[in-house]
Coordinates of C-alpha atoms in Angstrom, one line a residue:
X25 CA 0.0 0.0 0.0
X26 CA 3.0 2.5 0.4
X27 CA 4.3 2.0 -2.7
X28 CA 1.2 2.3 -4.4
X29 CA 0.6 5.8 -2.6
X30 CA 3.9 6.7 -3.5
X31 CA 3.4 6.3 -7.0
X32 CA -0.6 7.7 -6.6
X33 CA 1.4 11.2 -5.1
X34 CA 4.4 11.1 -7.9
X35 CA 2.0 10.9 -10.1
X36 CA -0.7 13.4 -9.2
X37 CA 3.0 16.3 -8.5
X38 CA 3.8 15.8 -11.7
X39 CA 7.4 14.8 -10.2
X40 CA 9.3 12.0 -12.3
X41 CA 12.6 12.6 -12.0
X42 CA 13.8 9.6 -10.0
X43 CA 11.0 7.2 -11.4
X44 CA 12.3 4.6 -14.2
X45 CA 12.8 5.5 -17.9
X46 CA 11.1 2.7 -20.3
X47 CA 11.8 3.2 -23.9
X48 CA 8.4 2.0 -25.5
X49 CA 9.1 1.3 -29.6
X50 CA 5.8 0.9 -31.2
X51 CA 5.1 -0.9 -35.3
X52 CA 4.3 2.0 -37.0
X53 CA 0.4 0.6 -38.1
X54 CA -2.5 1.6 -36.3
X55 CA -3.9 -1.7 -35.0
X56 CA -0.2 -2.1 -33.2
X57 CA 0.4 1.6 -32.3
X58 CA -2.4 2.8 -31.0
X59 CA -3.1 -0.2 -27.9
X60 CA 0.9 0.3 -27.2
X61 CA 0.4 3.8 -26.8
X62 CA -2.5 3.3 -24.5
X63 CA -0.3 1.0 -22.3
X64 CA 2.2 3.8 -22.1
X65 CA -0.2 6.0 -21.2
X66 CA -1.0 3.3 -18.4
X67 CA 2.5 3.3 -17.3
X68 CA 3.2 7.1 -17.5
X69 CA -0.3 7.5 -15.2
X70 CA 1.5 5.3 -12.0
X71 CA 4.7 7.9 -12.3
X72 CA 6.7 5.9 -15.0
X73 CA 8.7 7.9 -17.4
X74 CA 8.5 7.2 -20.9
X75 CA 10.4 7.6 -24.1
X76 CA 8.3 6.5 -27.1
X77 CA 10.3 5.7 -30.2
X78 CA 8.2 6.8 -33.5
X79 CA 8.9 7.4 -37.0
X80 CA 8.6 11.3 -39.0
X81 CA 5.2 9.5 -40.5
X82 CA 3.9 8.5 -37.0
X83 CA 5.1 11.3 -34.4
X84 CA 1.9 12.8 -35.2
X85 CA 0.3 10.3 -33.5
X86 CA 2.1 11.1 -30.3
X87 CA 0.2 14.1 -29.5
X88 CA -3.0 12.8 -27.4
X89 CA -0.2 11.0 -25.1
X90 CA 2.1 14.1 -25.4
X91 CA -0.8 16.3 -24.3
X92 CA -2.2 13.9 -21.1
X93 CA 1.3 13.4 -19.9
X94 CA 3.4 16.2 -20.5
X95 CA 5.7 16.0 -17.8
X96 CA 6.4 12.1 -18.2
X97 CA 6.3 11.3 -21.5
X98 CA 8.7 12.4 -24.9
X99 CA 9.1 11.2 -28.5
X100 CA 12.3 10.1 -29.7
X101 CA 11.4 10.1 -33.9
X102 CA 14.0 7.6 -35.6
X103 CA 14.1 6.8 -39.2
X104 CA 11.3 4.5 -40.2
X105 CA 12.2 0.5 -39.0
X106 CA 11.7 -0.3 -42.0
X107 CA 14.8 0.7 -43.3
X108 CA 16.5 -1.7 -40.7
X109 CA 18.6 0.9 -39.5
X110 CA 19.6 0.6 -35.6
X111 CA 22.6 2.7 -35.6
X112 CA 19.6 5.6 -33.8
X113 CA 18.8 3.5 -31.4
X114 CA 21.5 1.9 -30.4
X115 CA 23.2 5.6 -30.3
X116 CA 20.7 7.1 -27.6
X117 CA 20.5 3.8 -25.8
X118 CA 24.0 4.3 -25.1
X119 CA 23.8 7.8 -24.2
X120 CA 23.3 9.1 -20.7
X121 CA 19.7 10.6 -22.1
X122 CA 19.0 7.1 -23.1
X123 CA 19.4 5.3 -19.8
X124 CA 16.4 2.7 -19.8
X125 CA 15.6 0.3 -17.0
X126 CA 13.2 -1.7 -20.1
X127 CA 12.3 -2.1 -23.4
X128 CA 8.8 -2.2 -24.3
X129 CA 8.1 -2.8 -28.2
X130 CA 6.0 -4.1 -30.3
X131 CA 6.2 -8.0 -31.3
X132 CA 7.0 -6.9 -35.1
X133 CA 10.0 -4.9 -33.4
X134 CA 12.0 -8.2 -32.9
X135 CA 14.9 -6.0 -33.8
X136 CA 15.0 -4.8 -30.5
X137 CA 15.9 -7.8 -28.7
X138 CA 19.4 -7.6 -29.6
X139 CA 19.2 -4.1 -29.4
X140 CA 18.5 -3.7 -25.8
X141 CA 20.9 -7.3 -24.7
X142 CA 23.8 -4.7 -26.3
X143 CA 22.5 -2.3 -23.9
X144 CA 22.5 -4.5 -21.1
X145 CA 18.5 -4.0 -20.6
X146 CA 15.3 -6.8 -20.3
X147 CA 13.1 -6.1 -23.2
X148 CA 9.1 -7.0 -22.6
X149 CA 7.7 -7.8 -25.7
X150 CA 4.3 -5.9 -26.1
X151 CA 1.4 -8.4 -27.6
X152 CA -1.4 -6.3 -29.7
X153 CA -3.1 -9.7 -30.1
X154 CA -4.5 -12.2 -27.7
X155 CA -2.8 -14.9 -25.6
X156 CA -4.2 -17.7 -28.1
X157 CA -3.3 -16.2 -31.5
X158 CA 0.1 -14.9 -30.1
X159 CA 1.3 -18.1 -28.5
X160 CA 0.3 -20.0 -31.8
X161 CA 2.0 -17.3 -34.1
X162 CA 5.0 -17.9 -32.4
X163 CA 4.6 -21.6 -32.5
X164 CA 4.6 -21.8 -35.8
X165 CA 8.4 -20.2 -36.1
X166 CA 9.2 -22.3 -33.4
X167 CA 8.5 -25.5 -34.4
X168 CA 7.8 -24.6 -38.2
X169 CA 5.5 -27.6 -39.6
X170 CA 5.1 -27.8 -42.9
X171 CA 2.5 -29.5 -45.2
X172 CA 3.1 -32.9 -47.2
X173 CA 4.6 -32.4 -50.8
X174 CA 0.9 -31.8 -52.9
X175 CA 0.5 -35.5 -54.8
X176 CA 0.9 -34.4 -58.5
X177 CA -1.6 -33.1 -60.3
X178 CA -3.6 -32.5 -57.0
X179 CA -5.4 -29.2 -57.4
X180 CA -6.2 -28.7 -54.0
X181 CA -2.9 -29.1 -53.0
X182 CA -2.8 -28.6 -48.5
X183 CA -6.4 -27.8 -48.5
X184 CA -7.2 -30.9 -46.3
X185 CA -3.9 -30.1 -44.1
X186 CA -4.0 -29.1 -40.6
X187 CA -1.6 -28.0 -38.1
X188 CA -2.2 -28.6 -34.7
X189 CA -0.5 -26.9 -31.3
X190 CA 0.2 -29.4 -29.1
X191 CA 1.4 -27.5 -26.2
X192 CA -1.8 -25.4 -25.7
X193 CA -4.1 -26.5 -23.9
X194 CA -6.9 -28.3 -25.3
X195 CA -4.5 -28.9 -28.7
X196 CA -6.7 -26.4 -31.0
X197 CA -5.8 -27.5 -34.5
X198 CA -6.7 -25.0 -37.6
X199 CA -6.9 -25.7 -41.4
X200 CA -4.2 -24.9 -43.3
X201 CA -6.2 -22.3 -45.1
X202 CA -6.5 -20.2 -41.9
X203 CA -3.2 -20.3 -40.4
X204 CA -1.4 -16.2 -41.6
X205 CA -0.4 -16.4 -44.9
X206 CA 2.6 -14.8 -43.9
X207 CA 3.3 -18.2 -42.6
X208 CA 2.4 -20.1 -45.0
X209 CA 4.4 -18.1 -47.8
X210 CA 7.6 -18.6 -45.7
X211 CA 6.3 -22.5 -45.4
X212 CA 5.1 -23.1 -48.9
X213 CA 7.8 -21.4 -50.4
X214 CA 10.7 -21.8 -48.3
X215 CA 13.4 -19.4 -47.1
X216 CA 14.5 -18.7 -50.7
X217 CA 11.1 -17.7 -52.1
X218 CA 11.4 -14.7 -50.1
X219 CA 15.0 -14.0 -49.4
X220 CA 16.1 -12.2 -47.0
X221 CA 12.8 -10.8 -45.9
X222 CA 11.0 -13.9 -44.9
X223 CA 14.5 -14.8 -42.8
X224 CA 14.2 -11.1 -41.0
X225 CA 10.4 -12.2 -40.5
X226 CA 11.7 -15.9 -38.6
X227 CA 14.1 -14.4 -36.6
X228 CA 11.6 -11.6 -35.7
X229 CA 9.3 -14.1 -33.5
X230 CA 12.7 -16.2 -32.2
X231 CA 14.0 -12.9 -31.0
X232 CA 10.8 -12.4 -28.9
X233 CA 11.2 -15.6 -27.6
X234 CA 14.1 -14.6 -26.1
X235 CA 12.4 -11.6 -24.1
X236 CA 12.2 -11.6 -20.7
X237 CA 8.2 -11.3 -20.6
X238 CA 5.2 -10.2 -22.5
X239 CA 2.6 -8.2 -21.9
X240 CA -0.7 -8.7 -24.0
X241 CA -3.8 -6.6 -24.5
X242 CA -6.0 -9.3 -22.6
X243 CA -7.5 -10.5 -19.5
X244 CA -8.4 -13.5 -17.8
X245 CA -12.3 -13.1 -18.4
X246 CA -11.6 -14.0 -22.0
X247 CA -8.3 -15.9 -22.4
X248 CA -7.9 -17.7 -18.2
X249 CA -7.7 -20.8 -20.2
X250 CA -4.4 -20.1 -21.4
X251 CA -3.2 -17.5 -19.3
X252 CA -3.8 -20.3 -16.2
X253 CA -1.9 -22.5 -18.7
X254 CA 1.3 -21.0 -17.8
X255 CA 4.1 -21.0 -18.9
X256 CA 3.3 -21.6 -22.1
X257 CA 5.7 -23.7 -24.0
X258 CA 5.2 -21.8 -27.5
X259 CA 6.3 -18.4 -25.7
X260 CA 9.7 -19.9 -24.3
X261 CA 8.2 -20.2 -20.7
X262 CA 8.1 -16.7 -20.5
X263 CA 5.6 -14.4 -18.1
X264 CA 3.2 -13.0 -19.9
X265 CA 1.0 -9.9 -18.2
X266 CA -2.4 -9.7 -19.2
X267 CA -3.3 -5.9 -18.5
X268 CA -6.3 -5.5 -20.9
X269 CA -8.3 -4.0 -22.5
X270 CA -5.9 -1.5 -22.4
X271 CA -7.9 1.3 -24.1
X272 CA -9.1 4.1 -21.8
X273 CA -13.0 3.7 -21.2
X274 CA -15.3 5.4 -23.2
X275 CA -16.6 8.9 -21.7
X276 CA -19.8 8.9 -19.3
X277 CA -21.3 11.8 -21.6
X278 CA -21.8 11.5 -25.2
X279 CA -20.3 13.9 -27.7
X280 CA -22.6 16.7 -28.6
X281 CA -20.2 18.2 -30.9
X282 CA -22.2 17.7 -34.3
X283 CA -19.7 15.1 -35.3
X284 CA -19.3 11.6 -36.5
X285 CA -20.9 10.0 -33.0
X286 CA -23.7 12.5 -33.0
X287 CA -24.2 11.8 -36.8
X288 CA -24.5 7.8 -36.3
X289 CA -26.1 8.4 -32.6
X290 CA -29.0 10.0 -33.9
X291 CA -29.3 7.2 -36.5
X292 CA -28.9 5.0 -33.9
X293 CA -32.0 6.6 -31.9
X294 CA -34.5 5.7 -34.6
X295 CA -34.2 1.7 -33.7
X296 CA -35.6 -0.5 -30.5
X297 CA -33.2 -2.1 -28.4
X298 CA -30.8 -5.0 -30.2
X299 CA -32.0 -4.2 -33.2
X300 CA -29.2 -2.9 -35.4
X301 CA -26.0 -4.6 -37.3
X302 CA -22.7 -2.6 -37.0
X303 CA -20.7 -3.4 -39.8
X304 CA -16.6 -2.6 -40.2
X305 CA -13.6 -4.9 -41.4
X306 CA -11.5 -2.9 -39.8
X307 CA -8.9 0.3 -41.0
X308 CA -6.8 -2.3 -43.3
X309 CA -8.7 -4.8 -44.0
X310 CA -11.2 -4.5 -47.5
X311 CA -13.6 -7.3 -48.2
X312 CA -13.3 -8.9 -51.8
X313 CA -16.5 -7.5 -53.9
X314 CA -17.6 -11.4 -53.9
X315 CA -17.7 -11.1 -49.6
X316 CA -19.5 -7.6 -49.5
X317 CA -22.4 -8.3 -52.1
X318 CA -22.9 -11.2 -50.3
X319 CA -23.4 -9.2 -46.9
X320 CA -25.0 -6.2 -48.4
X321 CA -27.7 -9.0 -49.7
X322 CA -28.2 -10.3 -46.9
X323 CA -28.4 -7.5 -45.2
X324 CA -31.5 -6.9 -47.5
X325 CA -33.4 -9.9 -47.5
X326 CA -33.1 -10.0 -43.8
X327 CA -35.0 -7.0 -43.6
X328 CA -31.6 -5.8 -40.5
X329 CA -30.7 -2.3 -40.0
X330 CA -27.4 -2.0 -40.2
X331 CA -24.3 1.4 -40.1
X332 CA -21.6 -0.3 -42.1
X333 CA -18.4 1.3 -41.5
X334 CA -16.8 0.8 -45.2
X335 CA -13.2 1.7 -46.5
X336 CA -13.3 4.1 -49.3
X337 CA -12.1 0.6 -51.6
X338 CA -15.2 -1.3 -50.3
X339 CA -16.8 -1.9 -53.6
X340 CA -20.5 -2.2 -52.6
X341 CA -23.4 -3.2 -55.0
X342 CA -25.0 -0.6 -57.5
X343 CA -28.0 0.8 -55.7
X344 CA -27.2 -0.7 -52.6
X345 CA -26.5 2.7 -50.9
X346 CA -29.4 4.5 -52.3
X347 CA -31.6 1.5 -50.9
X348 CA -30.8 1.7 -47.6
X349 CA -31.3 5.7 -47.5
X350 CA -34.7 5.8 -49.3
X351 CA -35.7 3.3 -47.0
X352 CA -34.0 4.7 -43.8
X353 CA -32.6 0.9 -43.1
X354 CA -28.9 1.2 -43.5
X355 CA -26.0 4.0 -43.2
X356 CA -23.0 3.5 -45.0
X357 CA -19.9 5.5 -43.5
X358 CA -17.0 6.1 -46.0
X359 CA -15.3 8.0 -43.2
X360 CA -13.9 7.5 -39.9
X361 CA -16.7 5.9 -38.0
X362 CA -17.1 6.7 -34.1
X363 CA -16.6 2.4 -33.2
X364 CA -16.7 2.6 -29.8
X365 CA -20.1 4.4 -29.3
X366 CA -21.8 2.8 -31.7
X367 CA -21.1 -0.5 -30.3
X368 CA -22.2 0.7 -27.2
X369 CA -25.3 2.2 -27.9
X370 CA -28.4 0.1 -27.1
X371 CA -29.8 0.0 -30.5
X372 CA -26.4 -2.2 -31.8
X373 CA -27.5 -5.8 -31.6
X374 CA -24.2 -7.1 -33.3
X375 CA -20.9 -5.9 -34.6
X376 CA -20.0 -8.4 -38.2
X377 CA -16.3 -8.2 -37.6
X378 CA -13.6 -9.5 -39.2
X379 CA -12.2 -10.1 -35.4
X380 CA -9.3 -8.1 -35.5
X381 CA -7.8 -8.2 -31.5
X382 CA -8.9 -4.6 -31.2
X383 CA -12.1 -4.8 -32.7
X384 CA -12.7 -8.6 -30.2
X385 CA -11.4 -6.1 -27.2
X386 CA -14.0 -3.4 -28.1
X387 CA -16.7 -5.4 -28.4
X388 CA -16.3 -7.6 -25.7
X389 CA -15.8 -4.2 -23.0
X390 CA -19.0 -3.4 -24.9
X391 CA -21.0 -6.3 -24.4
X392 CA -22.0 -6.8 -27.9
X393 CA -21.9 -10.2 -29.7
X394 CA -20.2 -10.7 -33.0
X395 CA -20.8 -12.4 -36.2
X396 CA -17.1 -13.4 -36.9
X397 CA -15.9 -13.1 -40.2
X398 CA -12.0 -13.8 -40.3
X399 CA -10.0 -13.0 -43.3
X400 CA -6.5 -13.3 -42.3
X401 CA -3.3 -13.0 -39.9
X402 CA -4.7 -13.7 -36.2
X403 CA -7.9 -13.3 -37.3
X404 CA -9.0 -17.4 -37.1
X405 CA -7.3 -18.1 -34.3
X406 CA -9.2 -14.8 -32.2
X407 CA -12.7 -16.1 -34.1
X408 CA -12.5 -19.7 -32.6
X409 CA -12.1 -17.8 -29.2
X410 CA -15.1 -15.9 -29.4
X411 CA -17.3 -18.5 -31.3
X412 CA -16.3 -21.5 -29.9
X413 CA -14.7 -20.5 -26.5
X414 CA -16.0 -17.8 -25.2
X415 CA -19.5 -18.0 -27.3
X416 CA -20.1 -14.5 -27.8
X417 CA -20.2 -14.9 -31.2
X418 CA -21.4 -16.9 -34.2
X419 CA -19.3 -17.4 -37.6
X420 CA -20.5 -16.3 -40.4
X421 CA -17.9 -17.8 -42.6
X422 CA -14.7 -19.6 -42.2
X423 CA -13.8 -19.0 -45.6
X424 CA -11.7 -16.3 -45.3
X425 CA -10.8 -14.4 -49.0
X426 CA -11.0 -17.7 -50.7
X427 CA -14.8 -18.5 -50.2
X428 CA -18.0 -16.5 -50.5
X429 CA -20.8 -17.4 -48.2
X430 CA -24.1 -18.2 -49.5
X431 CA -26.4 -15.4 -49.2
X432 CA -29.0 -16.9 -47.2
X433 CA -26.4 -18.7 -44.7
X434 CA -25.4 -15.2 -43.7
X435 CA -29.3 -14.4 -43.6
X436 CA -29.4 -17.4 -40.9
X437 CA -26.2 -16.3 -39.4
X438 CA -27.7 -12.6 -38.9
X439 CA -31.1 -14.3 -37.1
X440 CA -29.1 -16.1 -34.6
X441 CA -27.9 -13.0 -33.3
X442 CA -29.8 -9.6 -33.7
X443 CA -32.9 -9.3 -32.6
X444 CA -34.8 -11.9 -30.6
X445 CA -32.8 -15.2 -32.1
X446 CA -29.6 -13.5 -30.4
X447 CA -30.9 -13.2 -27.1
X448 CA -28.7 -16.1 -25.7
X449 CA -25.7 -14.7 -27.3
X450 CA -26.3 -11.5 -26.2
X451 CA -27.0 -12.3 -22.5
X452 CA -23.5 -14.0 -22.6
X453 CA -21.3 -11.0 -24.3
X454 CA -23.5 -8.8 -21.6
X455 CA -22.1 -11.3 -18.6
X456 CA -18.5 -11.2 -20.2
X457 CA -18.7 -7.3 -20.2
X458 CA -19.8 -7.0 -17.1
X459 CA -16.9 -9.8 -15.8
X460 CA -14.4 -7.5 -18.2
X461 CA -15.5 -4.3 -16.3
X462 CA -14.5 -5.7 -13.1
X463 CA -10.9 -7.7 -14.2
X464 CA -10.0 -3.4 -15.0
X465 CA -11.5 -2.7 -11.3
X466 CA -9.8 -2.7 -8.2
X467 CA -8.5 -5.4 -7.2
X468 CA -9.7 -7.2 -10.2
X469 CA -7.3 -9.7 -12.6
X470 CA -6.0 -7.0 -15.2
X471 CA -5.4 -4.1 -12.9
X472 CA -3.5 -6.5 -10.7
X473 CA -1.2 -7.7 -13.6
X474 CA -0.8 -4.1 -14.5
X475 CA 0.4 -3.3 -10.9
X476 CA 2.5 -5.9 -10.6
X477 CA 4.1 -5.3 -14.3
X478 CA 5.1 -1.6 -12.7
X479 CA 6.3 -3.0 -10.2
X480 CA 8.6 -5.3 -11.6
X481 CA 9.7 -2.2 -13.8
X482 CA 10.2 -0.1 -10.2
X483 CA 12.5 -3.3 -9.6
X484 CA 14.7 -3.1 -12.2
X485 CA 14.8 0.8 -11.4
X486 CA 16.1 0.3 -7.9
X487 CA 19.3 -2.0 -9.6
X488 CA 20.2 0.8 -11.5

C-alpha cells in the first residue's frame, strides 16, 4: 500500500525525476500503435517515465499522449524500421539521455531484442493480439510444420492439411487455409522464395522468444484458459501480463459536438433495443467484392438495419447505398466511423467483424456479440475464441478471401444474433462485459497484472 501511494502522489505532483525510464518502440500501423500507446499511457499515469520511439510519419500520432502526460512522457522520432537501420537506437540507448531500466516494443520490433541485450537491458515484448493467437504465431516459427509435398496433379494441394498446437491447452488444431499467410508463404515457399525478408520475419518471432516477458492486451475473463496454462511452452516459458483491454474507457457523456458520433447516434436513436448490425472490417482490412455483395444482400433480405463502416475501396453493390437511405434501413460511412459508441449504444445488436484483436477487445468491454468473419493474420485463431470458447459470437464464414458465403447462410447467421434469435448470445457477451469491467477494477485480474508489471519495472529501477 505505500508503494502504491507513493506512485498515486508522484503521479498526481507531476514529479518523475527519479522514477524509471522505459523506452516503449511501437510498429508504426495503427492496430499495433495505438493499444501500445494506451499501455504507455497506463504506465506514464503510475509515475513511469516514458520515451516512445516513433517514426517522421507516425510522431503525429504522439500528441494525445504528449498532451495527457506532458511531464512524463517524450518522442524520440528515428528513421522509419523499416529501413533496418539501428545505428539511432542503439546511439541514444548508449547515451546518458537514453538510460532505460526496459524495453517495451511491439512484437513486429523483434529488432530490439538484440538491441536492448547490447545495452544490457530486459526487453518485454508488447502483444497487440491475444494470448491464443500470439502463442500460436510464435509456435509456428518455433516448431515450423510444414505440409506434405501436394500428390501431383492434386489441385487442392494442403487444403485438407491441418496444423495442430500441441502445447496449448486443449490442442486447437486449424486448417491450413487459416493459419497467416505470412506463414504459409515462408512454409510453402521456403526461405529462398522470399530472401532475406521472410528470414528477418523468422528471426523476428525467435527474437521475442528470447524476451524476458510479455505483456498482451487481454484479461483472464476471456483468455484464463491459457493465461492459467502458464508458462506456455510456444512463448519460451516466458511471463506474460495480461493488463487488458488497455484502451481508456469510453466517456460517461456523449459527444454533442455535431460530429461523427452524434451523426450515427442520432441514427442510432431511430431503432428498438438489439435491433441494429454494425458493420466494419476494420482500417486495413477491405472485403473482396464477392464477400460484400454477399453481406450487403443479406443485409436486405433479412430486412436488418445495419451502419456499415466501409473503407473508401469497399466496392459495394450498384444501388445498394441508395436503398438503404430511401428506405431509412442502412447508413454507409466512408469516413472514420465513431466504433466505440456505436457499439455501445443500445440499439447495436451485433458488430459483423472481421475479429481483428482490437475490434474482439472493443466489443467484448462493450458487451456486444459478433458475427465473426476472419480473413487473415490472427484473425482465425481470435474467431475460434469468441465462437467456440467464449460464445459470444457466431461465424459467419470460415472462408476467409478464398470462399464466398451463401447469401441466405449469412441471412441465418444474422437471425441467430440480432434481434430476438440473439438473445442467448447476447445475454452471454452482456455477462462477459460485465466480468471484463471488473478484471479493470480494483482489485480485479487486469489491474492487478498491470500493478504488478510496474512494479517489476520499479525493480529493475532500484538496480540501476
Amino acid at each position: 500500500m505505500a508503494a502504491a501511494a507513493a506512485v498515486a502522489e508522484q503521479a498526481a505532483s507531476g514529479s518523475t525525476g527519479g522514477a524509471p525510464h522505459v523506452l516503449v518502440v511501437p510498429y508504426p500501423a495503427q492496430g499495433h500503435m495505438q493499444p501500445l500507446l494506451h499501455l504507455a499511457s497506463l504506465l506514464a499515469a503510475r509515475g513511469l517515465r516514458i520515451t516512445v520511439a516513433a517514426t517522421p510519419a507516425t510522431a503525429h500520432l504522439l500528441a494525445p499522449l504528449l498532451a495527457a502526460h506532458p511531464s512524463s512522457v517524450r518522442p524520440l522520432t528515428f528513421p522509419s524500421a523499416a529501413d533496418h537501420d539501428t545505428s539511432g537506437p542503439t546511439s541514444w540507448l548508449r547515451s546518458d539521455s537514453g538510460r532505460v531500466v526496459a524495453v517495451i516494443s511491439d512484437f513486429f520490433c523483434g529488432w530490439t531484442q538484440p538491441l536492448a541485450a547490447e545495452a544490457g537491458v530486459p526487453r518485454l515484448v508488447f502483444a497487440p493480439s491475444g494470448a491464443l493467437a500470439t502463442a500460436a504465431t510464435h509456435s509456428l516459427f518455433r516448431r515450423m510444420p510444414r505440409p506434405p509435398p501436394p500428390m501431383e496433379g492434386d489441385a487442392a494441394r494442403w487444403r485438407g492439411f491441418a496444423v495442430s498446437f500441441p502445447d496449448l491447452p486443449g490442442a486447437p488444431a486449424f486448417p491450413w487455409p487459416q493459419i497467416s499467410r505470412m506463414y504459409r508463404s515462408y512454409a510453402e515457399g521456403g526461405a529462398g522464395a522470399g530472401g532475406k525478408h521472410a528470414e528477418a520475419i523468422k528471426d523476428n518471432f525467435l527474437w521475442n522468444l528470447e524476451s524476458a516477458a510479455f505483456v498482451c492486451n487481454t484479461c483472464h475473463p476471456l483468455e484464463g484458459k491459457y493465461l492459467d496454462a502458464q508458462p506456455l511452452v510456444d512463448l519460451a516459458g516466458k511471463r506474460v501480463w495480461a493488463v487488458g483491454p488497455v484502451a481508456p474507457p469510453p466517456p460517461e457523456t456523449e459527444s454533442t459536438g455535431g460530429g461523427a458520433t452524434d451523426d450515427v447516434t442520432a441514427w442510432l436513436d431511430a431503432f428498438p433495443d438489439a435491433s441494429v448490425a454494425y458493420v466494419s472490417f476494420g482500417t486495413m482490412m477491405v472485403p473482396p467484392p464477392g464477400h460484400a455483395a454477399a453481406l450487403a444482400s443479406a443485409l436486405e433480405r433479412s430486412g436488418t438495419p445495419f451502419v456499415w463502416a466501409a473503407a473508401a475501396e469497399t466496392a459495394l453493390p450498384d444501388g445498394f447505398e441508395a436503398r438503404a437511405v430511401a428506405a431509412r434501413t442502412g447508413l454507409v460511412l466512408r469516413r472514420w466511423a465513431p466504433q466505440v459508441a456505436a457499439l455501445r449504444h443500445r440499439a447495436t445488436g451485433c458488430f459483423v467483424t472481421h475479429c481483428g484483436w482490437n475490434s474482439v477487445m472493443e466489443a467484448c468491454a462493450a458487451g456486444v456479440p459478433m458475427l465473426a468473419w476472419p480473413m487473415a493474420a490472427d484473425q482465425f485463431f481470435n474467431a475460434r475464441l469468441v465462437v467456440e470458447e467464449a460464445h459470444v459470437a457466431v461465424a459467419a464464414s470460415w472462408g476467409g478471401f478464398g470462399g464466398v458465403p451463401d447469401v441466405e447462410d449469412l441471412v441465418r447467421a444474422l437471425d441467430e444474433v440480432v434481434g430476438e434469435g440473439g438473445a442467448g448470445v447476447r445475454a452471454r457477451a452482456k455477462e462477459l462485459a460485465v466480468m471484463v469491467a471488473e478484471a479493470m477494477g480494483e482489485g480485479g485480474s487486469s489491474r492487478r497484472e498491470l500493478d504488478g508489471l510496474v512494479q517489476e519495472l520499479r525493480e529493475l529501477g532500484s538496480g540501476r
